[in-house]
Coordinates of C-alpha atoms in Angstrom, one line a residue:
M126 CA 0.0 0.0 0.0
C127 CA 1.4 3.4 -1.0
S128 CA 2.3 6.0 1.6
Q129 CA 3.8 9.5 1.6
K130 CA 5.6 8.9 4.9
W131 CA 9.1 9.2 3.3
L132 CA 8.0 12.3 1.4
N133 CA 7.0 14.0 4.6
V134 CA 10.3 13.0 6.3
T135 CA 12.2 14.4 3.3
F136 CA 10.3 17.7 3.4
Y137 CA 10.9 18.3 7.1
T138 CA 14.6 17.3 6.8
E139 CA 15.1 19.6 3.8
T140 CA 13.4 22.4 5.7
F141 CA 15.6 21.8 8.8
G142 CA 18.8 21.5 6.6
F143 CA 18.0 24.6 4.6
F144 CA 17.7 26.9 7.6
L145 CA 20.8 25.4 9.3
S146 CA 22.7 25.8 6.1
I147 CA 21.7 29.5 5.8
F148 CA 22.6 30.0 9.5
F149 CA 26.1 28.3 9.5
N150 CA 27.1 29.5 6.0
G151 CA 26.0 33.0 7.0
I152 CA 28.1 32.9 10.2
L153 CA 31.2 31.6 8.3
F154 CA 30.8 34.2 5.6
S155 CA 30.6 37.1 8.0
L156 CA 33.5 35.8 10.2
V157 CA 35.8 35.3 7.2
Y158 CA 34.7 38.7 5.7
E159 CA 35.7 40.6 8.8
K160 CA 39.2 39.0 8.9
P161 CA 42.0 41.0 7.3
K162 CA 43.4 39.6 4.2
S163 CA 46.7 38.9 5.9
V164 CA 45.2 36.1 7.9
F165 CA 44.0 33.8 5.1
G166 CA 45.4 35.5 2.0
N167 CA 43.3 35.2 -1.1
Y168 CA 41.9 32.0 0.4
K169 CA 39.6 34.4 2.3
Y170 CA 37.6 35.0 -1.0
L171 CA 37.6 31.3 -1.8
M172 CA 36.0 30.5 1.6
M173 CA 33.5 33.3 1.1
A174 CA 32.6 32.0 -2.4
F175 CA 32.2 28.5 -1.0
S176 CA 29.8 29.8 1.7
A177 CA 27.8 31.8 -0.8
L178 CA 27.5 28.9 -3.2
G179 CA 26.6 26.6 -0.3
I180 CA 23.6 28.9 0.4
F181 CA 22.7 28.9 -3.3
Y182 CA 22.9 25.1 -3.3
S183 CA 20.6 24.9 -0.3
C184 CA 18.1 27.2 -2.1
C185 CA 18.2 25.0 -5.2
N186 CA 17.6 21.9 -3.1
F187 CA 14.8 23.5 -1.0
W188 CA 12.9 25.3 -3.7
V189 CA 13.5 22.7 -6.4
M190 CA 14.5 25.0 -9.2
P191 CA 14.6 23.7 -12.9
V192 CA 16.1 20.2 -12.9
A193 CA 19.1 21.2 -15.0
I194 CA 20.1 23.8 -12.4
Y195 CA 19.5 21.4 -9.6
C196 CA 21.9 18.9 -11.2
S197 CA 24.5 21.5 -12.0
C198 CA 24.7 22.3 -8.3
Y199 CA 26.4 18.9 -7.7
A200 CA 29.1 19.8 -10.1
M201 CA 29.4 23.3 -8.9
M202 CA 30.4 22.1 -5.4
L203 CA 32.7 19.4 -6.7
S204 CA 34.6 21.8 -9.0
L205 CA 34.9 24.4 -6.2
L206 CA 36.3 21.7 -3.9
S207 CA 39.1 20.9 -6.5
I208 CA 39.9 24.6 -6.6
H209 CA 40.2 24.6 -2.8
F210 CA 42.7 21.8 -2.9
F211 CA 44.7 23.5 -5.7
Y212 CA 44.9 26.7 -3.6
R213 CA 46.1 24.7 -0.6
Y214 CA 48.7 23.0 -2.8
T215 CA 49.9 26.2 -4.2
S216 CA 50.1 28.1 -0.9
V217 CA 52.1 25.3 0.7
T218 CA 54.4 24.2 -2.1
A219 CA 54.8 27.3 -4.2
P220 CA 53.5 30.4 -2.3
M221 CA 55.3 32.7 -4.7
W222 CA 52.8 31.7 -7.4
L223 CA 49.7 32.6 -5.4
S224 CA 49.5 36.2 -6.7
N225 CA 49.5 34.8 -10.3
R226 CA 47.2 31.8 -9.9
F227 CA 44.7 33.5 -7.6
S228 CA 44.3 37.1 -8.5
S229 CA 41.5 39.4 -9.8
K230 CA 42.5 38.5 -13.4
S231 CA 42.7 34.7 -12.8
S232 CA 39.3 34.8 -11.1
I233 CA 37.7 35.0 -14.5
F234 CA 39.3 31.7 -15.5
W235 CA 38.1 30.0 -12.2
F236 CA 34.6 31.4 -12.8
L237 CA 34.6 29.9 -16.3
F238 CA 36.0 26.6 -15.0
V239 CA 33.1 26.3 -12.5
F240 CA 30.5 27.5 -15.0
V241 CA 31.6 25.2 -17.9
Y242 CA 32.1 22.2 -15.6
S243 CA 28.6 22.7 -14.0
T244 CA 27.0 23.3 -17.4
I245 CA 28.4 20.1 -18.9
W246 CA 27.1 18.2 -15.9
G247 CA 23.7 19.8 -16.0
C248 CA 23.3 19.4 -19.8
S249 CA 24.4 15.7 -19.7
S250 CA 22.0 15.0 -16.9
Y251 CA 19.1 16.8 -18.4
F252 CA 19.4 16.0 -22.1
L253 CA 21.0 12.5 -22.1
C254 CA 19.1 11.2 -19.1
K255 CA 15.9 13.1 -19.7
P256 CA 12.3 11.7 -19.3
T257 CA 11.2 9.2 -22.0
E258 CA 8.1 7.2 -22.7
N259 CA 9.7 4.0 -21.3
K260 CA 10.9 5.8 -18.1
D261 CA 7.5 7.4 -17.7
R262 CA 5.8 4.1 -18.0
E263 CA 8.1 2.5 -15.5
L264 CA 8.0 5.3 -12.9
L265 CA 4.3 5.7 -13.2
R266 CA 3.9 2.3 -11.6
E267 CA 6.7 2.8 -9.0
F268 CA 5.6 6.2 -7.8
M269 CA 2.0 5.3 -7.6
K270 CA 2.8 2.1 -5.7
E271 CA 5.3 3.6 -3.3
Y272 CA 4.2 7.3 -2.9
C273 CA 0.7 7.6 -4.3
M274 CA 1.9 10.2 -6.7
K275 CA 0.6 11.0 -10.2
P276 CA 2.9 12.0 -13.1
E277 CA 2.0 15.7 -12.9
E278 CA 3.2 15.7 -9.2
Y279 CA 6.8 15.0 -9.8
A280 CA 9.8 15.7 -12.1
Y281 CA 12.9 13.5 -12.6
V282 CA 16.0 12.9 -14.6
G283 CA 17.9 9.6 -14.6
P284 CA 19.4 6.8 -16.7
Q285 CA 17.5 3.8 -18.0
Y286 CA 20.2 1.6 -19.4
F287 CA 17.9 -1.1 -20.8
Y288 CA 14.4 -1.1 -22.1
E289 CA 12.1 -3.7 -23.6
N290 CA 11.2 -3.6 -27.2
F291 CA 7.5 -4.3 -27.4
E292 CA 7.7 -5.5 -31.0
N293 CA 9.9 -8.5 -30.3
G294 CA 10.0 -8.6 -26.5
K295 CA 13.8 -8.2 -26.4
F296 CA 15.8 -5.8 -24.3
K297 CA 17.8 -3.0 -26.0
F298 CA 20.5 -0.7 -24.8
H299 CA 19.6 3.0 -24.2
W300 CA 22.9 4.5 -25.4
P301 CA 22.1 8.2 -24.4
S302 CA 22.0 7.0 -20.7
F303 CA 25.4 5.2 -21.1
L304 CA 26.8 8.3 -22.7
G305 CA 25.4 10.7 -20.1
I306 CA 26.7 8.6 -17.1
G307 CA 30.0 8.2 -18.9
I308 CA 30.4 12.0 -19.1
L309 CA 29.5 12.4 -15.4
A310 CA 31.8 9.6 -14.4
S311 CA 34.7 11.2 -16.3
Q312 CA 34.0 14.6 -14.6
M313 CA 33.9 13.0 -11.1
S314 CA 36.9 10.8 -11.6
S315 CA 39.1 13.7 -13.1
T316 CA 38.4 16.0 -10.2
F317 CA 38.8 13.2 -7.7
V318 CA 42.3 12.4 -9.1
L319 CA 43.2 16.1 -8.9
V320 CA 42.0 16.3 -5.3
V321 CA 44.0 13.2 -4.2
F322 CA 47.1 14.4 -6.0
F323 CA 47.0 17.9 -4.5
G324 CA 46.1 16.6 -1.1
V325 CA 49.0 14.1 -1.0
K326 CA 51.5 16.7 -2.1
T327 CA 50.2 19.2 0.4
Y328 CA 50.4 16.7 3.2
Q329 CA 53.9 15.7 2.3
T330 CA 55.1 19.3 2.4
L331 CA 53.3 20.0 5.7
V332 CA 55.0 17.1 7.5
D333 CA 58.4 18.1 6.0
K334 CA 59.7 20.7 8.4
T335 CA 62.2 21.8 5.8
G336 CA 59.5 22.7 3.3
N337 CA 58.7 26.1 1.8
N338 CA 57.4 28.9 3.9
C339 CA 53.7 29.5 3.4
F340 CA 51.8 32.7 3.4
A341 CA 50.5 31.8 6.8
S342 CA 51.9 29.9 9.8
R343 CA 52.4 26.1 9.5
E344 CA 49.9 25.6 12.3
L345 CA 47.1 27.5 10.4
Q346 CA 48.0 25.6 7.2
K347 CA 47.5 22.3 9.1
Q348 CA 44.1 23.6 10.4
L349 CA 43.0 24.6 7.0
F350 CA 44.1 21.3 5.4
K351 CA 42.4 19.3 8.1
T352 CA 39.2 21.2 7.5
L353 CA 39.5 20.6 3.8
I354 CA 40.0 16.9 4.2
I355 CA 36.9 16.6 6.4
Q356 CA 35.0 18.8 4.0
T357 CA 35.9 16.3 1.3
I358 CA 34.8 13.3 3.2
I359 CA 31.3 14.8 4.0
P360 CA 30.1 15.3 0.4
S361 CA 31.6 11.9 -0.5
I362 CA 29.5 10.2 2.1
F363 CA 26.3 12.3 2.0
M364 CA 26.1 13.2 -1.7
Y365 CA 28.4 11.7 -4.3
F366 CA 28.6 8.1 -3.0
P367 CA 24.8 7.5 -2.7
V368 CA 24.1 9.3 -6.0
S369 CA 26.8 7.2 -7.8
C370 CA 25.2 4.0 -6.4
M371 CA 21.8 5.1 -7.6
F372 CA 23.3 5.5 -11.2
L373 CA 25.5 2.4 -11.2
F374 CA 23.3 -0.2 -9.5
P375 CA 20.7 -0.3 -12.3
I376 CA 23.5 -1.4 -14.7
F377 CA 23.8 -4.6 -12.8
G378 CA 20.0 -5.0 -12.3
L379 CA 20.1 -4.0 -8.6
K380 CA 17.1 -2.3 -7.0
V381 CA 17.7 0.8 -4.9
E382 CA 14.3 1.6 -3.4
A383 CA 15.7 2.1 0.2
M384 CA 18.6 4.2 -1.0
A385 CA 16.3 6.3 -3.2
N386 CA 14.5 7.3 -0.1
L387 CA 17.7 8.2 1.8
I388 CA 19.3 10.1 -1.0
P389 CA 17.2 13.3 -0.8
I390 CA 17.6 13.3 3.0
S391 CA 21.4 13.0 2.9
V392 CA 21.7 15.6 0.1
S393 CA 19.7 18.1 2.2
V394 CA 21.8 17.6 5.3
Y395 CA 25.1 18.0 3.4
P396 CA 25.2 21.9 3.0
C397 CA 24.9 22.7 6.7
L398 CA 27.8 20.4 7.7
E399 CA 30.5 22.0 5.5
P400 CA 30.6 25.4 7.2
L401 CA 30.2 23.8 10.6
V402 CA 33.5 21.9 10.1
A403 CA 35.4 25.1 9.3
L404 CA 33.9 26.8 12.4
I405 CA 35.0 24.0 14.6
F406 CA 38.5 23.1 13.3
I407 CA 39.9 26.6 12.4
R408 CA 41.0 27.9 15.8
D409 CA 40.8 31.6 14.9
L410 CA 37.1 31.2 13.9
R411 CA 36.3 29.0 16.8
N412 CA 37.8 31.5 19.3
R413 CA 35.9 34.3 17.7
I414 CA 32.6 32.5 18.2
V415 CA 33.4 31.6 21.8
G416 CA 34.6 35.2 22.5

């Protein structure tokens, strides 16, 4: 028998996560904004951008803007995370290059990087994994059975790797779905490799006491790096891993009904955890709140 219990749980979780995200990201933005540039360097503006985009992401998730924009928000946060790691890598290993790689002129390049990366993600999701007659027919039964929802009450994007040919009863490949997920997988894997590379190199330099002098103290660098590591684990657990499972499991014929119910909940909780980590692990910000 169908029930909207999970829909109600999702709604209240999204509402709770939305207001917490606005609250914590707003606090982090204001605290970083009032700090002089000498404390964080140009990383100050990167942290402020991450907080502002975190608020935007929460708004997309809460108000359910057009599906393409909603999908692009995933890529937006992932691309910004890779820029974070690249900045940490530069500030620790080659601080003399900071003024060139992260300046007012280079900000145009970073904006285009995030914009193009997010646009490719959103277009691949929306156009290659868009609704079709076969998907509509399949979801009509599932949504009515599980959630008592009619087609006009929901919107979706997602892959359908195989579908049944009603003329001969055989299953056929849906190549646009494979192409779309292939593009998304390439984007995710490329940024993941960059994050791991920059993270390992940064860690090796921080533990080497004879390494380069950074723009900030070694202790602050370690606090920022620890914060960045935890801020990478959080989206991996709450957003990217469950969504990846949702896309990959159908290839092997695995059902993901339980995970499908948990995904919107985990995605709505994610934005409020990111700024909270920075407020806890960066000592200067933590002392400012306590004071």
